[in-house]
Short mmCIF file of C-alpha atoms in Angstrom, two decimals:
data_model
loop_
_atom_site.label_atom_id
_atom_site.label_comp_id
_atom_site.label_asym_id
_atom_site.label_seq_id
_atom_site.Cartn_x
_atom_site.Cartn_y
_atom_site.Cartn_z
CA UNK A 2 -115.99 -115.16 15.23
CA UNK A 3 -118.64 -115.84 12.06
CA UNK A 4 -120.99 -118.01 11.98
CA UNK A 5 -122.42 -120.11 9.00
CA UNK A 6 -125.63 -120.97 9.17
CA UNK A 7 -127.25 -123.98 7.27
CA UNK A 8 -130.34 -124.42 5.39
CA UNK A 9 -131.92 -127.85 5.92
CA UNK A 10 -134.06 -129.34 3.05
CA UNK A 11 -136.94 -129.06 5.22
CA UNK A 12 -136.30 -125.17 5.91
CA UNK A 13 -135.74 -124.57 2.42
CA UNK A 14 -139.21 -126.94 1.62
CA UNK A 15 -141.24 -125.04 3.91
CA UNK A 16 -139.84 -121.66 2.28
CA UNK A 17 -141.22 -122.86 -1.17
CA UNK A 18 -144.45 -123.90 0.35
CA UNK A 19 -145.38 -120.47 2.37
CA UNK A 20 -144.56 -118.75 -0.41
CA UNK A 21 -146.10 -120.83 -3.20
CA UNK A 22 -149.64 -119.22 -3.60
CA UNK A 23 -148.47 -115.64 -3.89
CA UNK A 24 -145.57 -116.43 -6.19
CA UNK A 25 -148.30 -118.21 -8.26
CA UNK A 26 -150.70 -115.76 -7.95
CA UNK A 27 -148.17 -112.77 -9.21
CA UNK A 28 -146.38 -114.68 -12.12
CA UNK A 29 -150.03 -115.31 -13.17
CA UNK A 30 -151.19 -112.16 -13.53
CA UNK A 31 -148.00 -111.06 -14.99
CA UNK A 32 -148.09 -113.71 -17.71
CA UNK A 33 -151.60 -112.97 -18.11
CA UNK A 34 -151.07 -109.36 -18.58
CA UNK A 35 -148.00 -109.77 -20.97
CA UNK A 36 -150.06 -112.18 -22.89
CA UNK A 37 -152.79 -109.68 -23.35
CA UNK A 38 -150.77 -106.72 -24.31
CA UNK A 39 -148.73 -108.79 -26.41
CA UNK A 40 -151.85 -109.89 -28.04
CA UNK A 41 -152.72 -106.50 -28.62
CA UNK A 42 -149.79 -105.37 -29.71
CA UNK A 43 -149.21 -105.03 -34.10
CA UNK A 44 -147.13 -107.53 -35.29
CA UNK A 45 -144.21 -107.08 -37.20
CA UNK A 46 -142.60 -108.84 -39.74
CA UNK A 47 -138.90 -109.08 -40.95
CA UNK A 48 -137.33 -110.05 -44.72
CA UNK A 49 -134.16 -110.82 -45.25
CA UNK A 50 -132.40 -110.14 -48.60
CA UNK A 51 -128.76 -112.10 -48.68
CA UNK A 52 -125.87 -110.43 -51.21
CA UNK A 53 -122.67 -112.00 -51.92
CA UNK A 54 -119.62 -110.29 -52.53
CA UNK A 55 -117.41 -112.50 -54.61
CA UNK A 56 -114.44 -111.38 -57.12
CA UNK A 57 -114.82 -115.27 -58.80
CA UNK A 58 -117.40 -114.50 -61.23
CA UNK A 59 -115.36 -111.74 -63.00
CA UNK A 60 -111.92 -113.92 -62.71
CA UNK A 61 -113.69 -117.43 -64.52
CA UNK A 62 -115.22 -114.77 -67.04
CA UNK A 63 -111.42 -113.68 -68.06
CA UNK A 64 -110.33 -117.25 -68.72
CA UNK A 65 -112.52 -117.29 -71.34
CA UNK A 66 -110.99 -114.30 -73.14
CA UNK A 67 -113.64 -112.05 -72.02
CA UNK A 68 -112.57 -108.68 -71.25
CA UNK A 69 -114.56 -107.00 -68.43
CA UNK A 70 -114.24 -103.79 -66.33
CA UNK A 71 -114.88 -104.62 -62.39
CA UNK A 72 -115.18 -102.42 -59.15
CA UNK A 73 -112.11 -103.27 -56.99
CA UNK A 74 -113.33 -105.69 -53.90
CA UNK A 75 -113.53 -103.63 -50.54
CA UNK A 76 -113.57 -104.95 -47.35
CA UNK A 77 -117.15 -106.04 -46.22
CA UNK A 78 -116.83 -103.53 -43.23
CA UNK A 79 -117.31 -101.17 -46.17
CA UNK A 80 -120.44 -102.95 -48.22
CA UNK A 81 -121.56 -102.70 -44.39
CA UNK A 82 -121.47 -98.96 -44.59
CA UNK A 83 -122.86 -98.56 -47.88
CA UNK A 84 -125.66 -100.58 -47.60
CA UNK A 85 -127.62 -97.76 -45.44
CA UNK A 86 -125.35 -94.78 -47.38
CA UNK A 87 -127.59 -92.52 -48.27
CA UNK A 88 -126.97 -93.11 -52.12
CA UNK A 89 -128.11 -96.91 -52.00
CA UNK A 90 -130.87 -95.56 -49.52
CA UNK A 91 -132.22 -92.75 -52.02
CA UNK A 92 -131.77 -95.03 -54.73
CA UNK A 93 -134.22 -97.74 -53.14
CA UNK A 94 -136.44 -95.01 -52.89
CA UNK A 95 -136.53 -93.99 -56.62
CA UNK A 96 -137.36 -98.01 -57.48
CA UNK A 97 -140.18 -97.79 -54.89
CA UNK A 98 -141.66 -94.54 -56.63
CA UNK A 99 -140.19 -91.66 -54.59
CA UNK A 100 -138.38 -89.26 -56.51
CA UNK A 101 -137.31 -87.01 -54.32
CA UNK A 102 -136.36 -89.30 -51.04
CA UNK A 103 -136.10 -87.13 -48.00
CA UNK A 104 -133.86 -87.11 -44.99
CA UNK A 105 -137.24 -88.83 -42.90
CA UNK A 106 -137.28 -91.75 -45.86
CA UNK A 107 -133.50 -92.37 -45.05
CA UNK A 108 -133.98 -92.46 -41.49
CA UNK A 109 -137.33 -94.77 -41.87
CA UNK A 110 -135.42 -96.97 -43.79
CA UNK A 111 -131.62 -97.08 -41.76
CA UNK A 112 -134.33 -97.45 -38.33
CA UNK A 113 -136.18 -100.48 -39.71
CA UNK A 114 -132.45 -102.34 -41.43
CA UNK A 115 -130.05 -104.07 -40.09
CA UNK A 116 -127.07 -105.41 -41.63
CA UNK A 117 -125.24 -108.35 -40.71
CA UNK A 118 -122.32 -109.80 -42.43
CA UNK A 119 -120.01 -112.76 -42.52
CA UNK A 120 -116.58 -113.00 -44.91
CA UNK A 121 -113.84 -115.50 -45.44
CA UNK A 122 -110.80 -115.06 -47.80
CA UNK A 123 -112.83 -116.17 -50.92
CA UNK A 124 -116.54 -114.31 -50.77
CA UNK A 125 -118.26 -112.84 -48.09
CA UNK A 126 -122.24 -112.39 -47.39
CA UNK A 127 -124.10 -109.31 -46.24
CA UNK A 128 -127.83 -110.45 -45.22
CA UNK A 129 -130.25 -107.10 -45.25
CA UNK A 130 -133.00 -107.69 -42.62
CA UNK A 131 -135.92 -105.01 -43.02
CA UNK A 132 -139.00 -105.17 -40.07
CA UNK A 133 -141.77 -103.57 -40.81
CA UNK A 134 -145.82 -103.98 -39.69
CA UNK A 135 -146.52 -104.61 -43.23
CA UNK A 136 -145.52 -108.07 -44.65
CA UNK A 137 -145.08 -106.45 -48.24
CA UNK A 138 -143.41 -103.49 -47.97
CA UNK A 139 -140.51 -105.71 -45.68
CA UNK A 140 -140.06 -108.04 -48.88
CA UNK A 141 -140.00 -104.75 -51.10
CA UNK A 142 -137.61 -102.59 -48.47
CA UNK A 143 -135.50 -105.47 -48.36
CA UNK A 144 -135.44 -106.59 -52.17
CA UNK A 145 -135.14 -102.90 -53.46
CA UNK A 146 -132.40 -102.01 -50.96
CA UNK A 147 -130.19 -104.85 -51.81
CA UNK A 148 -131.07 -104.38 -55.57
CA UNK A 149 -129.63 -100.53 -55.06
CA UNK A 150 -126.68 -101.69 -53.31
CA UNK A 151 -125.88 -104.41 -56.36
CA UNK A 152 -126.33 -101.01 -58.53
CA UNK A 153 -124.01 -98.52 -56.49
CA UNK A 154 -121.41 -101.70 -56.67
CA UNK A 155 -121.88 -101.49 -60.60
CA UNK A 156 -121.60 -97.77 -60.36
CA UNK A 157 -118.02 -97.36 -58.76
CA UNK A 158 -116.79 -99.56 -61.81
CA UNK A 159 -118.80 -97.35 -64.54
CA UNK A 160 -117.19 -93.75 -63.11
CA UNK A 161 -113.70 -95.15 -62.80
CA UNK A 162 -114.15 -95.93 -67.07
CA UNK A 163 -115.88 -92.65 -67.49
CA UNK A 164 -112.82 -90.92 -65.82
CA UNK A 165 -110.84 -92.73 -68.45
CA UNK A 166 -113.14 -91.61 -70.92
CA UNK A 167 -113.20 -87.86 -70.14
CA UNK A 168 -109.24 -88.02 -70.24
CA UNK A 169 -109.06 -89.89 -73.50
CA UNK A 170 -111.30 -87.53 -75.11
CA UNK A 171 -110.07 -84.74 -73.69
CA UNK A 172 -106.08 -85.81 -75.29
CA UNK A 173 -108.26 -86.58 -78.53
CA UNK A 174 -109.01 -83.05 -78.77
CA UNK A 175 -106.03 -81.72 -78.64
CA UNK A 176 -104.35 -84.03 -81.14
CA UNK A 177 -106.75 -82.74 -83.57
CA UNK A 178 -106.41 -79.27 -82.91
CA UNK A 179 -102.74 -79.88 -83.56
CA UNK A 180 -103.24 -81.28 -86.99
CA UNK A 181 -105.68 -78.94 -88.34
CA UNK A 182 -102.93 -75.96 -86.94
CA UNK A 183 -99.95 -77.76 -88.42
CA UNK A 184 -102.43 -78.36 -91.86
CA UNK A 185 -102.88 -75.00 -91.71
CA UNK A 186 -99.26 -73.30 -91.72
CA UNK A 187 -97.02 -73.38 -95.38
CA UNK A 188 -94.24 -75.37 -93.95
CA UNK A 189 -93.05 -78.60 -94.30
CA UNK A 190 -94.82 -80.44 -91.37
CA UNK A 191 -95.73 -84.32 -92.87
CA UNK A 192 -94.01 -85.55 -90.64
CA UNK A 193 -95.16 -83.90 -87.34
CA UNK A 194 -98.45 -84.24 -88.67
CA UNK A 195 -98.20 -88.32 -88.75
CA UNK A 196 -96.83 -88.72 -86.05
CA UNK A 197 -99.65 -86.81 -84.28
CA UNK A 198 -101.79 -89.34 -86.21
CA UNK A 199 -100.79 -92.18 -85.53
CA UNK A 200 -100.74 -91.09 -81.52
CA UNK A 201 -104.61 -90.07 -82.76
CA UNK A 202 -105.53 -93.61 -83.73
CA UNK A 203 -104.05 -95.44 -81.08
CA UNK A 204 -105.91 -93.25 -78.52
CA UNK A 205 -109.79 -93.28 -80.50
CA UNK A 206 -108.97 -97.04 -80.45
CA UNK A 207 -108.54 -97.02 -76.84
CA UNK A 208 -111.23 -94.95 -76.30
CA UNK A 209 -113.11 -97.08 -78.43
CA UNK A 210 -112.54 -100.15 -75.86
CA UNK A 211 -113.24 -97.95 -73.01
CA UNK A 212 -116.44 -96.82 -74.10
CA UNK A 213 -116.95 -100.77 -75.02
CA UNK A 214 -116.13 -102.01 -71.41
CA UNK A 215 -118.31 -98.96 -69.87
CA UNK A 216 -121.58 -100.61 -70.88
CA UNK A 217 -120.24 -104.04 -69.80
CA UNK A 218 -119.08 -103.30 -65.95
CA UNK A 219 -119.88 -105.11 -63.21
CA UNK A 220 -119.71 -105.06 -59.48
CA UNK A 221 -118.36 -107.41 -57.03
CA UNK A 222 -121.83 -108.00 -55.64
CA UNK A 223 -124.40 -110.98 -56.69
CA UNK A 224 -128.60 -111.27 -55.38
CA UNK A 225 -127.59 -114.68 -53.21
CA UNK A 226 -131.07 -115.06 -51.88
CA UNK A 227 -133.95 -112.27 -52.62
CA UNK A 228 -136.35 -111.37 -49.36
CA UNK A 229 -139.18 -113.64 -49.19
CA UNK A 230 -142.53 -112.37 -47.73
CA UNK A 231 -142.72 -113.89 -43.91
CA UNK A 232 -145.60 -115.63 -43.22
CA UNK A 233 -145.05 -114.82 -39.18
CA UNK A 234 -144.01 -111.85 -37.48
CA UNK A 235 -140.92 -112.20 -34.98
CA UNK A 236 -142.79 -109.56 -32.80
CA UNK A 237 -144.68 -109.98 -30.48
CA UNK A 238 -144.51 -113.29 -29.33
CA UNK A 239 -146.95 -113.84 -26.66
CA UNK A 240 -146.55 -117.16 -25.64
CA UNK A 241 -143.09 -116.75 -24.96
CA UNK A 242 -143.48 -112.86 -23.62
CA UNK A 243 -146.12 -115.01 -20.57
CA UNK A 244 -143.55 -117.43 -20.24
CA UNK A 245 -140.99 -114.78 -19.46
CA UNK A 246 -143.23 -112.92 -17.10
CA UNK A 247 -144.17 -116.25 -15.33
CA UNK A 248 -140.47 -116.95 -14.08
CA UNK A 249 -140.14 -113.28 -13.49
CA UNK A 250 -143.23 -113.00 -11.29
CA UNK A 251 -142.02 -116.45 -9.37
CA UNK A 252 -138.36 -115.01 -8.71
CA UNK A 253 -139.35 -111.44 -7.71
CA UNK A 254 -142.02 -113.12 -4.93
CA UNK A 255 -139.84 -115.61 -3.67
CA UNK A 256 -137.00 -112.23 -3.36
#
């Protein structure tokens, strides 16, 4: 048959007592010594960069008769991904003053970011943090990172026109080459000849408003909040690392 044994309050009081002065004496020195390496330790500091993804600011821009080309909106699982692609990556680079950004620059910069996101039917944000032991180059990781991300959001709307482009010119070409052959041959060919130029017009005019809406297209994605430079690091923290090492010292005595 078990048995259950109680503790009395005075068992569990004497307990505390007899083992007081060495749980006091370990969490002590390990507080002490997590102080002092924490101390020791470089600091490092984080900036945070906020973009917001938004379709709004192209939609109030249309009510106002204002035609503009726009990158379809993605799901901000996919800004996610593409903020530490390694386009936007080798892209901060260049604005930083690396030409040539190599793969150790694209894993410095995807080890030191981390991307966190939050989305709702309307908008969503994606906030870039950067750490780094340098208070500046944080701000500028962070700033230039979220700058190149704005710019590869702006870039997906740009080659979708310039497809249109190449196509339109491409048809262009051809409709001219059949004129000058049909203007070129004794028959009777007015006719085939406007029709081809009337088809000729209509497509330079649309090529015309493509080439127009290619140096106004925008992205989906808006500089919210640009990185500040932090004026404390969030590592180390040695107050709180002693405090931490104080309850740990007390709990591994007393078991």
């Amino acid at each position: 048959m078990d048995e259950t044994y109680e503790i009395s309050f005075v068992e569990l009081f004497q307990f505390i007592r007899r083992g007081f002065l060495p749980a006091l004496l370990a969490a002590l020195l390990l507080a002490l010594g997590a102080f002092f390496i924490s101390r020791n330790t470089a600091p490092v500091y984080q900036a945070k960069a906020t973009v917001l993804a938004s379709s709004l600011a192209s939609s109030d821009l249309n009510r106002f008769g204002t035609a503009l080309a726009t990158a379809p909106m993605m799901d901000v699982s996919a800004y996610q991904a593409a903020s530490l692609s390694f386009p936007v990556i080798e892209d901060a680079w260049r604005a930083m003053g690396v030409e040539r950004p190599s793969a150790l620059n694209v894993k410095e910069i995807r080890d030191e970011t981390t991307v966190r996101t939050e989305s709702d039917r309307i908008s969503s944000l994606i906030t870039l943090s950067v750490r780094n032991e340098s208070r500046e180059l944080a701000t500028t990781r962070a700033n230039e990172l979220a700058n190149a991300l704005v710019r590869w959001d702006e870039q997906r709307a740009t080659d979708y026109l310039q497809k249109i482009i190449t196509a339109l010119e491409g048809q262009i070409n051809i409709l001219e080459q059949e004129i000058l052959s049909l203007q070129a041959t004794d028959d009777n060919n007015n006719e085939q000849i406007d029709a081809r130029q009337v088809i000729l017009a209509q497509q330079q005019q649309q090529l015309l408003q493509a080439q127009t809406l290619k140096t106004s297209a925008i992205g989906q994605l808006r500089i919210l909040e640009p990185a500040m430079t932090p004026l404390v690091p969030v590592s180390p923290r040695p107050t709180l690392n002693a405090a931490l090492a104080f309850m740990l010292g007390t709990f591994l005595t007393y078991g």
